């Protein structure tokens, strides 16, 4: 009889005790927190390995950039230098001519931090300012990320898009791209403007734009008037020289952009791993608390069961 | 044709065909020789010259056997290709580059 009383008392108290232990509806159980911890650990492993892969690739890209910079140095004598877009609001693009072809360089793959957003923002800002100045412009986007971002914002300006460019490129790629641009009528524009990220160091990259002007114009505007040309037909030579100039600039911008992309991806993955680590720490604390309260509950059950039996005797 | 650039040369833009590029440094008699597949030489007013070539190889690094076999292969491709086709043009370019590489090494190929 006493035994039955004890069991009855226990069975009456059990729901209340269970609620006290925290297994109430809506709160994560121990098992759920454990699963969350495991999946976050996996994510941390993936982001850490992505970071190491990016660091290794960055080394290669830095070397390529170091070769590309002196290769492209001759273009500094052939026109204007690149312009740093430090604060997009401050750049007025006043020196751009009536018709410009904008070529923003973005990546195809994601998980690379802010590089593509910066380029899209600069391009959108440029288009808006050019239209305000009464000038025209068209866009040839390189890279899937830029294409989707700009397509959402200013689809009417986009003439062409080039995606699935295997990064990093080489000179042949730049040559093929510039041939495409010329075939699409790049020379009808008064200038081609390349918008790209430039690698400074592993933590810093800046946005630049580079203007490439075709060598046309007559009379006073005739370019390179003091130079002699070999072979003699100047128009043919300037046509080829323009293509080569565009290719060289594109090549350099590609190398710069690739290095910037890798450094940005490395930083983004590093931050992701750090955040995952912090999440794991706080989840582990939560898990331990849940585990301890479960143990406490079980102890209480046992003890109250035992004391109920004793009282009953 | 060939030309040399010295100080105060007239400003010149020249498209380069495959051949040998020689750089004579001040105070040294030995010239640095490179074989270039093409490129541009731009002499600016002010005695500064920019030479830009996508590919340049030191003459010493060129293997004469590879050049000879490359020329023969290009010659076969040239005769096999359709007259006036893209393949024929590419084979012809191949032949010319190999021929000038051979000339740089002192081998006559035809």
mmCIF file of C-alpha atoms in Angstrom:
data_model
loop_
_atom_site.group_PDB
_atom_site.id
_atom_site.type_symbol
_atom_site.label_atom_id
_atom_site.label_comp_id
_atom_site.label_asym_id
_atom_site.label_seq_id
_atom_site.Cartn_x
_atom_site.Cartn_y
_atom_site.Cartn_z
ATOM 1 C CA UNK A 1 0.000 0.000 0.000
ATOM 2 C CA UNK A 2 2.743 2.381 0.877
ATOM 3 C CA UNK A 3 4.569 1.385 -2.293
ATOM 4 C CA UNK A 4 1.545 2.134 -4.383
ATOM 5 C CA UNK A 5 1.219 5.527 -2.669
ATOM 6 C CA UNK A 6 4.798 6.314 -3.536
ATOM 7 C CA UNK A 7 4.419 5.392 -7.152
ATOM 8 C CA UNK A 8 1.226 7.389 -7.382
ATOM 9 C CA UNK A 9 2.913 10.410 -5.839
ATOM 10 C CA UNK A 10 5.807 10.017 -8.253
ATOM 11 C CA UNK A 11 3.563 9.675 -11.270
ATOM 12 C CA UNK A 12 1.653 12.793 -10.174
ATOM 13 C CA UNK A 13 4.888 14.764 -9.782
ATOM 14 C CA UNK A 14 6.677 13.511 -12.880
ATOM 15 C CA UNK A 15 5.137 15.896 -15.416
ATOM 16 C CA UNK A 16 5.981 18.870 -13.187
ATOM 17 C CA UNK A 17 9.517 17.646 -12.717
ATOM 18 C CA UNK A 18 9.911 17.060 -16.446
ATOM 19 C CA UNK A 19 8.751 20.615 -17.161
ATOM 20 C CA UNK A 20 11.231 21.953 -14.649
ATOM 21 C CA UNK A 21 14.106 20.212 -16.426
ATOM 22 C CA UNK A 22 13.521 22.310 -19.511
ATOM 23 C CA UNK A 23 12.190 19.795 -21.987
ATOM 24 C CA UNK A 24 9.163 22.002 -22.481
ATOM 25 C CA UNK A 25 7.788 22.608 -25.954
ATOM 26 C CA UNK A 26 9.835 25.050 -28.073
ATOM 27 C CA UNK A 27 13.151 24.694 -26.294
ATOM 28 C CA UNK A 28 15.939 22.767 -27.997
ATOM 29 C CA UNK A 29 16.631 19.378 -26.531
ATOM 30 C CA UNK A 30 20.065 18.060 -25.830
ATOM 31 C CA UNK A 31 20.022 15.971 -28.997
ATOM 32 C CA UNK A 32 19.078 18.913 -31.177
ATOM 33 C CA UNK A 33 21.829 21.093 -29.791
ATOM 34 C CA UNK A 34 24.287 18.253 -30.347
ATOM 35 C CA UNK A 35 23.251 18.004 -33.996
ATOM 36 C CA UNK A 36 23.634 21.734 -34.401
ATOM 37 C CA UNK A 37 27.116 21.604 -32.922
ATOM 38 C CA UNK A 38 28.151 18.822 -35.283
ATOM 39 C CA UNK A 39 26.907 20.570 -38.405
ATOM 40 C CA UNK A 40 28.573 23.841 -37.384
ATOM 41 C CA UNK A 41 31.834 21.944 -36.865
ATOM 42 C CA UNK A 42 31.558 20.592 -40.397
ATOM 43 C CA UNK A 43 30.961 24.060 -41.753
ATOM 44 C CA UNK A 44 34.004 25.310 -39.907
ATOM 45 C CA UNK A 45 36.117 22.546 -41.449
ATOM 46 C CA UNK A 46 34.927 23.472 -44.935
ATOM 47 C CA UNK A 47 35.528 27.205 -44.534
ATOM 48 C CA UNK A 48 38.951 26.580 -43.007
ATOM 49 C CA UNK A 49 39.991 24.405 -45.947
ATOM 50 C CA UNK A 50 38.595 26.921 -48.444
ATOM 51 C CA UNK A 51 40.678 29.563 -46.750
ATOM 52 C CA UNK A 52 43.853 27.496 -47.119
ATOM 53 C CA UNK A 53 43.100 26.766 -50.782
ATOM 54 C CA UNK A 54 42.584 30.485 -51.406
ATOM 55 C CA UNK A 55 45.825 31.336 -49.618
ATOM 56 C CA UNK A 56 47.721 28.916 -51.865
ATOM 57 C CA UNK A 57 46.047 30.223 -55.014
ATOM 58 C CA UNK A 58 46.741 33.780 -53.907
ATOM 59 C CA UNK A 59 50.448 33.047 -53.988
ATOM 60 C CA UNK A 60 50.215 32.014 -57.639
ATOM 61 C CA UNK A 61 48.042 34.993 -58.513
ATOM 62 C CA UNK A 62 50.445 37.397 -56.805
ATOM 63 C CA UNK A 63 53.288 36.014 -58.914
ATOM 64 C CA UNK A 64 51.280 36.381 -62.109
ATOM 65 C CA UNK A 65 50.402 39.929 -61.146
ATOM 66 C CA UNK A 66 54.046 40.721 -60.457
ATOM 67 C CA UNK A 67 54.820 39.671 -64.030
ATOM 68 C CA UNK A 68 51.826 41.438 -65.551
ATOM 69 C CA UNK A 69 52.566 44.826 -64.007
ATOM 70 C CA UNK A 70 55.874 45.485 -65.802
ATOM 71 C CA UNK A 71 54.431 43.889 -68.947
ATOM 72 C CA UNK A 72 51.683 46.475 -68.974
ATOM 73 C CA UNK A 73 53.868 49.390 -67.906
ATOM 74 C CA UNK A 74 54.245 50.657 -71.492
ATOM 75 C CA UNK A 75 50.565 51.574 -71.603
ATOM 76 C CA UNK A 76 51.214 54.377 -69.146
ATOM 77 C CA UNK A 77 52.885 56.259 -71.994
ATOM 78 C CA UNK A 78 49.924 55.657 -74.246
ATOM 79 C CA UNK A 79 47.111 57.479 -72.558
ATOM 80 C CA UNK A 80 45.671 58.290 -69.186
ATOM 81 C CA UNK A 81 46.557 56.389 -66.051
ATOM 82 C CA UNK A 82 44.034 54.448 -63.977
ATOM 83 C CA UNK A 83 41.820 56.273 -61.499
ATOM 84 C CA UNK A 84 41.165 55.110 -57.955
ATOM 85 C CA UNK A 85 37.500 54.987 -56.986
ATOM 86 C CA UNK A 86 38.148 55.711 -53.339
ATOM 87 C CA UNK A 87 34.687 56.964 -52.436
ATOM 88 C CA UNK A 88 32.133 56.325 -55.178
ATOM 89 C CA UNK A 89 30.233 59.487 -54.305
ATOM 90 C CA UNK A 90 33.300 61.659 -54.900
ATOM 91 C CA UNK A 91 34.112 60.456 -58.411
ATOM 92 C CA UNK A 92 32.437 62.560 -61.082
ATOM 93 C CA UNK A 93 33.556 60.823 -64.296
ATOM 94 C CA UNK A 94 33.682 64.244 -65.971
ATOM 95 C CA UNK A 95 36.569 63.240 -68.209
ATOM 96 C CA UNK A 96 34.587 60.470 -69.877
ATOM 97 C CA UNK A 97 33.545 61.190 -73.455
ATOM 98 C CA UNK A 98 30.112 61.096 -75.025
ATOM 99 C CA UNK A 99 29.858 57.350 -75.631
ATOM 100 C CA UNK A 100 31.542 54.899 -73.275
ATOM 101 C CA UNK A 101 31.665 51.128 -73.164
ATOM 102 C CA UNK A 102 31.956 50.006 -69.546
ATOM 103 C CA UNK A 103 33.593 46.631 -68.896
ATOM 104 C CA UNK A 104 33.254 45.606 -65.229
ATOM 105 C CA UNK A 105 35.331 42.581 -64.185
ATOM 106 C CA UNK A 106 33.604 40.311 -61.653
ATOM 107 C CA UNK A 107 33.836 36.671 -60.617
ATOM 108 C CA UNK A 108 31.704 33.666 -61.465
ATOM 109 C CA UNK A 109 31.952 31.952 -58.105
ATOM 110 C CA UNK A 110 30.669 33.331 -54.843
ATOM 111 C CA UNK A 111 31.833 33.105 -51.234
ATOM 112 C CA UNK A 112 34.327 35.815 -52.080
ATOM 113 C CA UNK A 113 33.453 38.685 -49.780
ATOM 114 C CA UNK A 114 32.489 42.072 -51.169
ATOM 115 C CA UNK A 115 34.464 42.327 -54.415
ATOM 116 C CA UNK A 116 31.530 41.924 -56.780
ATOM 117 C CA UNK A 117 29.265 44.243 -54.811
ATOM 118 C CA UNK A 118 31.873 46.992 -54.912
ATOM 119 C CA UNK A 119 32.212 46.690 -58.679
ATOM 120 C CA UNK A 120 28.446 46.646 -59.222
ATOM 121 C CA UNK A 121 28.015 49.659 -57.000
ATOM 122 C CA UNK A 122 30.738 51.600 -58.825
ATOM 123 C CA UNK A 123 29.264 50.664 -62.229
ATOM 124 C CA UNK A 124 25.725 51.633 -61.259
ATOM 125 C CA UNK A 125 26.995 54.896 -59.838
ATOM 126 C CA UNK A 126 28.967 55.601 -63.026
ATOM 127 C CA UNK A 127 25.989 54.909 -65.287
ATOM 128 C CA UNK A 128 23.765 57.190 -63.221
ATOM 129 C CA UNK A 129 26.322 60.007 -63.292
ATOM 130 C CA UNK A 130 26.952 59.654 -67.027
ATOM 131 C CA UNK A 131 23.245 59.810 -67.783
ATOM 132 C CA UNK A 132 22.990 62.888 -65.585
ATOM 133 C CA UNK A 133 25.765 64.474 -67.670
ATOM 134 C CA UNK A 134 23.877 63.687 -70.866
ATOM 135 C CA UNK A 135 26.334 61.022 -71.970
ATOM 136 C CA UNK A 136 25.621 57.530 -73.216
ATOM 137 C CA UNK A 137 27.075 54.286 -72.034
ATOM 138 C CA UNK A 138 26.727 50.536 -72.551
ATOM 139 C CA UNK A 139 27.992 47.680 -70.421
ATOM 140 C CA UNK A 140 29.748 44.432 -71.261
ATOM 141 C CA UNK A 141 29.799 42.451 -68.000
ATOM 142 C CA UNK A 142 32.484 39.892 -67.328
ATOM 143 C CA UNK A 143 31.538 37.332 -64.685
ATOM 144 C CA UNK A 144 28.310 35.769 -63.557
ATOM 145 C CA UNK A 145 28.016 37.576 -60.224
ATOM 146 C CA UNK A 146 28.264 41.002 -61.813
ATOM 147 C CA UNK A 147 25.864 40.001 -64.555
ATOM 148 C CA UNK A 148 23.131 38.959 -62.131
ATOM 149 C CA UNK A 149 23.597 41.998 -59.902
ATOM 150 C CA UNK A 150 23.605 44.508 -62.750
ATOM 151 C CA UNK A 151 20.797 42.735 -64.559
ATOM 152 C CA UNK A 152 18.583 43.342 -61.567
ATOM 153 C CA UNK A 153 19.438 47.018 -61.373
ATOM 154 C CA UNK A 154 20.131 48.347 -64.896
ATOM 155 C CA UNK A 155 19.252 45.621 -67.416
ATOM 156 C CA UNK A 156 18.764 48.069 -70.282
ATOM 157 C CA UNK A 157 22.409 49.132 -70.304
ATOM 158 C CA UNK A 158 23.872 45.665 -70.625
ATOM 159 C CA UNK A 159 24.848 44.788 -74.187
ATOM 160 C CA UNK A 160 26.801 41.625 -73.640
ATOM 161 C CA UNK A 161 27.943 39.373 -70.840
ATOM 162 C CA UNK A 162 30.876 36.973 -70.717
ATOM 163 C CA UNK A 163 30.770 34.254 -68.094
ATOM 164 C CA UNK A 164 32.580 31.016 -67.259
ATOM 165 C CA UNK A 165 35.959 32.521 -67.716
ATOM 166 C CA UNK A 166 38.398 30.118 -66.138
ATOM 167 C CA UNK A 167 40.270 32.090 -63.556
ATOM 168 C CA UNK A 168 43.055 33.045 -63.693
ATOM 169 C CA UNK A 169 43.194 34.072 -67.284
ATOM 170 C CA UNK A 170 46.253 34.404 -69.461
ATOM 171 C CA UNK A 171 47.209 36.639 -72.331
ATOM 172 C CA UNK A 172 45.321 34.540 -74.871
ATOM 173 C CA UNK A 173 42.137 34.967 -72.882
ATOM 174 C CA UNK A 174 42.580 38.726 -72.800
ATOM 175 C CA UNK A 175 43.281 38.685 -76.532
ATOM 176 C CA UNK A 176 40.127 36.683 -77.257
ATOM 177 C CA UNK A 177 38.085 39.025 -75.085
ATOM 178 C CA UNK A 178 39.403 42.179 -76.719
ATOM 179 C CA UNK A 179 38.819 40.667 -80.178
ATOM 180 C CA UNK A 180 35.225 40.039 -79.076
ATOM 181 C CA UNK A 181 34.874 43.604 -77.888
ATOM 182 C CA UNK A 182 36.261 45.029 -81.118
ATOM 183 C CA UNK A 183 34.020 42.759 -83.174
ATOM 184 C CA UNK A 184 31.056 43.970 -81.124
ATOM 185 C CA UNK A 185 31.914 47.535 -82.084
ATOM 186 C CA UNK A 186 34.233 48.728 -79.331
ATOM 187 C CA UNK A 187 35.728 51.240 -81.733
ATOM 188 C CA UNK A 188 32.389 52.975 -82.248
ATOM 189 C CA UNK A 189 32.601 54.109 -78.671
ATOM 190 C CA UNK A 190 34.698 57.089 -77.699
ATOM 191 C CA UNK A 191 36.283 55.129 -74.885
ATOM 192 C CA UNK A 192 36.349 51.727 -73.238
ATOM 193 C CA UNK A 193 36.329 51.867 -69.435
ATOM 194 C CA UNK A 194 37.534 48.828 -67.501
ATOM 195 C CA UNK A 195 36.264 48.706 -63.896
ATOM 196 C CA UNK A 196 38.154 46.255 -61.717
ATOM 197 C CA UNK A 197 39.487 45.487 -58.255
ATOM 198 C CA UNK A 198 43.160 46.022 -57.639
ATOM 199 C CA UNK A 199 45.134 43.930 -55.188
ATOM 200 C CA UNK A 200 47.057 45.894 -52.573
ATOM 201 C CA UNK A 201 47.817 43.209 -50.004
ATOM 202 C CA UNK A 202 46.161 40.174 -48.443
ATOM 203 C CA UNK A 203 43.749 42.343 -46.499
ATOM 204 C CA UNK A 204 43.189 45.332 -48.807
ATOM 205 C CA UNK A 205 41.913 45.813 -52.345
ATOM 206 C CA UNK A 206 40.702 48.946 -54.119
ATOM 207 C CA UNK A 207 38.438 49.670 -57.070
ATOM 208 C CA UNK A 208 39.946 51.323 -60.111
ATOM 209 C CA UNK A 209 38.797 52.279 -63.561
ATOM 210 C CA UNK A 210 41.001 52.466 -66.631
ATOM 211 C CA UNK A 211 40.061 54.299 -69.797
ATOM 212 C CA UNK A 212 41.256 53.038 -73.174
ATOM 213 C CA UNK A 213 40.655 55.389 -76.077
ATOM 214 C CA UNK A 214 40.563 54.201 -79.689
ATOM 215 C CA UNK A 215 43.088 55.793 -81.999
ATOM 216 C CA UNK A 216 40.788 57.576 -84.350
ATOM 217 C CA UNK A 217 40.166 61.214 -84.934
ATOM 218 C CA UNK A 218 41.442 63.443 -87.678
ATOM 219 C CA UNK A 219 43.154 66.756 -88.088
ATOM 220 C CA UNK A 220 43.866 68.138 -84.654
ATOM 221 C CA UNK A 221 42.540 65.062 -82.930
ATOM 222 C CA UNK A 222 44.795 62.723 -84.825
ATOM 223 C CA UNK A 223 46.496 60.593 -82.234
ATOM 224 C CA UNK A 224 50.238 60.062 -82.077
ATOM 225 C CA UNK A 225 50.828 62.735 -84.667
ATOM 226 C CA UNK A 226 54.508 63.119 -83.944
ATOM 227 C CA UNK A 227 55.259 59.421 -84.470
ATOM 228 C CA UNK A 228 56.304 57.660 -87.608
ATOM 229 C CA UNK A 229 54.777 54.322 -88.322
ATOM 230 C CA UNK A 230 56.288 51.136 -89.577
ATOM 231 C CA UNK A 231 54.735 49.656 -91.741
ATOM 232 C CA UNK A 232 53.636 52.835 -93.403
ATOM 233 C CA UNK A 233 49.884 52.549 -93.495
ATOM 234 C CA UNK A 234 49.072 54.405 -90.268
ATOM 235 C CA UNK A 235 45.404 53.454 -90.096
ATOM 236 C CA UNK A 236 46.175 49.749 -90.182
ATOM 237 C CA UNK A 237 48.883 50.051 -87.606
ATOM 238 C CA UNK A 238 46.780 52.121 -85.218
ATOM 239 C CA UNK A 239 43.967 49.608 -85.507
ATOM 240 C CA UNK A 240 46.292 46.783 -84.467
ATOM 241 C CA UNK A 241 47.957 48.922 -81.843
ATOM 242 C CA UNK A 242 44.581 49.762 -80.306
ATOM 243 C CA UNK A 243 43.642 46.076 -80.101
ATOM 244 C CA UNK A 244 46.977 45.244 -78.541
ATOM 245 C CA UNK A 245 46.671 48.131 -76.082
ATOM 246 C CA UNK A 246 43.199 46.979 -75.061
ATOM 247 C CA UNK A 247 44.418 43.391 -74.701
ATOM 248 C CA UNK A 248 47.356 44.428 -72.556
ATOM 249 C CA UNK A 249 45.161 46.523 -70.262
ATOM 250 C CA UNK A 250 42.553 43.771 -69.993
ATOM 251 C CA UNK A 251 45.251 41.224 -69.199
ATOM 252 C CA UNK A 252 46.649 43.350 -66.413
ATOM 253 C CA UNK A 253 43.191 44.088 -65.005
ATOM 254 C CA UNK A 254 42.377 40.363 -65.064
ATOM 255 C CA UNK A 255 45.510 39.487 -63.114
ATOM 256 C CA UNK A 256 44.848 42.253 -60.614
ATOM 257 C CA UNK A 257 41.212 41.264 -60.234
ATOM 258 C CA UNK A 258 42.085 37.587 -59.764
ATOM 259 C CA UNK A 259 44.530 38.375 -56.961
ATOM 260 C CA UNK A 260 41.970 40.662 -55.311
ATOM 261 C CA UNK A 261 39.317 37.941 -55.582
ATOM 262 C CA UNK A 262 41.500 35.345 -53.896
ATOM 263 C CA UNK A 263 42.512 37.669 -51.083
ATOM 264 C CA UNK A 264 38.876 38.620 -50.512
ATOM 265 C CA UNK A 265 37.816 34.959 -50.477
ATOM 266 C CA UNK A 266 40.578 34.165 -48.010
ATOM 267 C CA UNK A 267 39.416 36.929 -45.663
ATOM 268 C CA UNK A 268 35.763 35.944 -46.008
ATOM 269 C CA UNK A 269 36.487 32.285 -45.210
ATOM 270 C CA UNK A 270 38.687 33.274 -42.285
ATOM 271 C CA UNK A 271 35.826 35.338 -40.839
ATOM 272 C CA UNK A 272 33.363 32.527 -41.473
ATOM 273 C CA UNK A 273 35.592 30.040 -39.622
ATOM 274 C CA UNK A 274 35.983 32.451 -36.729
ATOM 275 C CA UNK A 275 32.226 32.996 -36.501
ATOM 276 C CA UNK A 276 31.583 29.269 -36.695
ATOM 277 C CA UNK A 277 34.070 28.753 -33.866
ATOM 278 C CA UNK A 278 32.256 31.297 -31.715
ATOM 279 C CA UNK A 279 28.930 29.650 -32.480
ATOM 280 C CA UNK A 280 30.330 26.281 -31.482
ATOM 281 C CA UNK A 281 31.555 27.702 -28.172
ATOM 282 C CA UNK A 282 28.204 29.207 -27.231
ATOM 283 C CA UNK A 283 26.326 26.117 -28.404
ATOM 284 C CA UNK A 284 28.620 23.891 -26.344
ATOM 285 C CA UNK A 285 27.827 25.911 -23.247
ATOM 286 C CA UNK A 286 24.136 25.593 -24.016
ATOM 287 C CA UNK A 287 24.569 21.862 -24.570
ATOM 288 C CA UNK A 288 26.339 21.393 -21.268
ATOM 289 C CA UNK A 289 23.634 23.278 -19.451
ATOM 290 C CA UNK A 290 20.973 21.077 -21.065
ATOM 291 C CA UNK A 291 22.928 17.960 -20.228
ATOM 292 C CA UNK A 292 23.433 18.959 -16.607
ATOM 293 C CA UNK A 293 19.801 19.826 -16.120
ATOM 294 C CA UNK A 294 18.821 16.438 -17.547
ATOM 295 C CA UNK A 295 21.119 14.711 -15.101
ATOM 296 C CA UNK A 296 19.717 16.785 -12.247
ATOM 297 C CA UNK A 297 16.200 15.841 -13.250
ATOM 298 C CA UNK A 298 17.059 12.149 -13.292
ATOM 299 C CA UNK A 299 18.672 12.427 -9.877
ATOM 300 C CA UNK A 300 15.620 14.177 -8.474
ATOM 301 C CA UNK A 301 13.391 11.465 -9.870
ATOM 302 C CA UNK A 302 15.484 8.743 -8.336
ATOM 303 C CA UNK A 303 15.791 10.458 -5.001
ATOM 304 C CA UNK A 304 12.146 11.404 -4.711
ATOM 305 C CA UNK A 305 11.221 7.891 -5.760
ATOM 306 C CA UNK A 306 13.520 6.472 -3.119
ATOM 307 C CA UNK A 307 12.304 8.839 -0.400
ATOM 308 C CA UNK A 308 8.692 8.129 -1.314
ATOM 309 C CA UNK A 309 9.377 4.436 -0.827
ATOM 310 C CA UNK A 310 11.061 5.088 2.526
ATOM 311 C CA UNK A 311 8.237 7.232 3.773
ATOM 312 C CA UNK A 312 5.822 4.636 2.710
ATOM 313 C CA UNK A 313 7.510 1.977 4.876
ATOM 314 C CA UNK B 1 62.959 45.244 -92.272
ATOM 315 C CA UNK B 2 65.356 45.542 -89.362
ATOM 316 C CA UNK B 3 66.124 48.722 -87.548
ATOM 317 C CA UNK B 4 68.132 49.935 -84.620
ATOM 318 C CA UNK B 5 67.123 52.480 -82.013
ATOM 319 C CA UNK B 6 69.664 54.865 -80.538
ATOM 320 C CA UNK B 7 69.333 58.018 -78.475
ATOM 321 C CA UNK B 8 67.293 60.836 -80.001
ATOM 322 C CA UNK B 9 65.710 58.509 -82.518
ATOM 323 C CA UNK B 10 62.642 59.824 -84.309
ATOM 324 C CA UNK B 11 59.466 58.801 -82.470
ATOM 325 C CA UNK B 12 58.339 55.580 -84.057
ATOM 326 C CA UNK B 13 55.644 52.986 -83.683
ATOM 327 C CA UNK B 14 56.660 49.655 -85.193
ATOM 328 C CA UNK B 15 54.793 46.392 -85.333
ATOM 329 C CA UNK B 16 57.301 43.579 -84.870
ATOM 330 C CA UNK B 17 57.310 40.342 -86.814
ATOM 331 C CA UNK B 18 58.899 37.150 -85.420
ATOM 332 C CA UNK B 19 62.616 37.672 -85.141
ATOM 333 C CA UNK B 20 65.555 38.479 -82.961
ATOM 334 C CA UNK B 21 65.586 41.376 -80.523
ATOM 335 C CA UNK B 22 68.999 42.590 -79.390
ATOM 336 C CA UNK B 23 69.567 44.821 -76.386
ATOM 337 C CA UNK B 24 72.984 46.462 -76.082
ATOM 338 C CA UNK B 25 73.683 47.651 -72.593
ATOM 339 C CA UNK B 26 75.873 50.680 -72.023
ATOM 340 C CA UNK B 27 79.486 49.738 -71.456
ATOM 341 C CA UNK B 28 79.143 46.115 -72.494
ATOM 342 C CA UNK B 29 79.902 44.559 -75.843
ATOM 343 C CA UNK B 30 77.733 41.497 -75.414
ATOM 344 C CA UNK B 31 74.178 41.939 -76.566
ATOM 345 C CA UNK B 32 71.204 40.349 -74.852
ATOM 346 C CA UNK B 33 69.436 38.381 -77.542
ATOM 347 C CA UNK B 34 65.820 37.374 -77.405
ATOM 348 C CA UNK B 35 63.606 35.702 -79.933
ATOM 349 C CA UNK B 36 60.182 37.320 -80.009
ATOM 350 C CA UNK B 37 57.112 35.963 -81.742
ATOM 351 C CA UNK B 38 55.712 39.419 -82.361
ATOM 352 C CA UNK B 39 54.904 42.611 -80.539
ATOM 353 C CA UNK B 40 55.374 46.358 -80.677
ATOM 354 C CA UNK B 41 58.216 48.789 -80.366
ATOM 355 C CA UNK B 42 57.249 52.346 -79.526
ATOM 356 C CA UNK B 43 59.883 55.060 -79.382
ATOM 357 C CA UNK B 44 58.666 58.134 -77.624
ATOM 358 C CA UNK B 45 59.960 61.667 -77.995
ATOM 359 C CA UNK B 46 62.554 62.029 -75.270
ATOM 360 C CA UNK B 47 64.608 58.962 -76.178
ATOM 361 C CA UNK B 48 62.474 56.443 -74.347
ATOM 362 C CA UNK B 49 61.526 53.234 -76.077
ATOM 363 C CA UNK B 50 58.916 50.770 -74.917
ATOM 364 C CA UNK B 51 59.060 47.271 -76.337
ATOM 365 C CA UNK B 52 56.179 44.980 -75.538
ATOM 366 C CA UNK B 53 55.943 41.334 -76.602
ATOM 367 C CA UNK B 54 53.599 38.651 -75.292
ATOM 368 C CA UNK B 55 56.281 35.998 -75.705
ATOM 369 C CA UNK B 56 60.045 36.317 -75.630
ATOM 370 C CA UNK B 57 62.636 33.568 -75.299
ATOM 371 C CA UNK B 58 66.375 33.812 -74.762
ATOM 372 C CA UNK B 59 68.137 32.521 -77.869
ATOM 373 C CA UNK B 60 70.184 30.124 -75.720
ATOM 374 C CA UNK B 61 67.023 28.454 -74.495
ATOM 375 C CA UNK B 62 65.809 27.484 -77.962
ATOM 376 C CA UNK B 63 66.293 23.845 -78.892
ATOM 377 C CA UNK B 64 67.363 23.528 -82.536
ATOM 378 C CA UNK B 65 65.924 20.011 -82.941
ATOM 379 C CA UNK B 66 62.518 21.198 -81.747
ATOM 380 C CA UNK B 67 62.700 24.071 -84.232
ATOM 381 C CA UNK B 68 63.537 21.776 -87.173
ATOM 382 C CA UNK B 69 60.818 19.264 -86.347
ATOM 383 C CA UNK B 70 58.353 22.086 -85.713
ATOM 384 C CA UNK B 71 59.129 23.524 -89.142
ATOM 385 C CA UNK B 72 58.675 20.153 -90.839
ATOM 386 C CA UNK B 73 55.360 19.577 -89.086
ATOM 387 C CA UNK B 74 54.134 23.040 -90.077
ATOM 388 C CA UNK B 75 55.226 22.442 -93.678
ATOM 389 C CA UNK B 76 53.201 19.210 -93.817
ATOM 390 C CA UNK B 77 50.196 20.924 -92.313
ATOM 391 C CA UNK B 78 50.545 23.725 -94.846
ATOM 392 C CA UNK B 79 50.456 21.412 -97.848
ATOM 393 C CA UNK B 80 47.693 19.287 -96.343
ATOM 394 C CA UNK B 81 45.404 22.196 -95.589
ATOM 395 C CA UNK B 82 42.819 23.625 -97.967
ATOM 396 C CA UNK B 83 44.061 26.566 -99.943
ATOM 397 C CA UNK B 84 42.965 29.831 -98.379
ATOM 398 C CA UNK B 85 41.626 28.195 -95.241
ATOM 399 C CA UNK B 86 42.289 29.177 -91.639
ATOM 400 C CA UNK B 87 44.379 26.036 -91.095
ATOM 401 C CA UNK B 88 46.618 26.979 -93.977
ATOM 402 C CA UNK B 89 47.109 30.495 -92.641
ATOM 403 C CA UNK B 90 47.960 29.132 -89.189
ATOM 404 C CA UNK B 91 50.395 26.627 -90.717
ATOM 405 C CA UNK B 92 52.021 29.390 -92.698
ATOM 406 C CA UNK B 93 52.505 31.503 -89.574
ATOM 407 C CA UNK B 94 53.933 28.426 -87.841
ATOM 408 C CA UNK B 95 56.402 27.921 -90.686
ATOM 409 C CA UNK B 96 57.519 31.535 -90.658
ATOM 410 C CA UNK B 97 58.087 31.624 -86.900
ATOM 411 C CA UNK B 98 60.058 28.389 -86.953
ATOM 412 C CA UNK B 99 62.047 29.617 -89.960
ATOM 413 C CA UNK B 100 63.052 32.821 -88.157
ATOM 414 C CA UNK B 101 63.858 30.863 -84.990
ATOM 415 C CA UNK B 102 66.085 28.682 -87.153
ATOM 416 C CA UNK B 103 67.709 31.744 -88.713
ATOM 417 C CA UNK B 104 68.388 33.105 -85.201
ATOM 418 C CA UNK B 105 70.159 29.854 -84.377
ATOM 419 C CA UNK B 106 72.014 29.793 -87.667
ATOM 420 C CA UNK B 107 70.004 27.018 -89.313
ATOM 421 C CA UNK B 108 68.454 27.611 -92.706
ATOM 422 C CA UNK B 109 65.048 26.069 -93.070
ATOM 423 C CA UNK B 110 62.919 26.058 -96.197
#
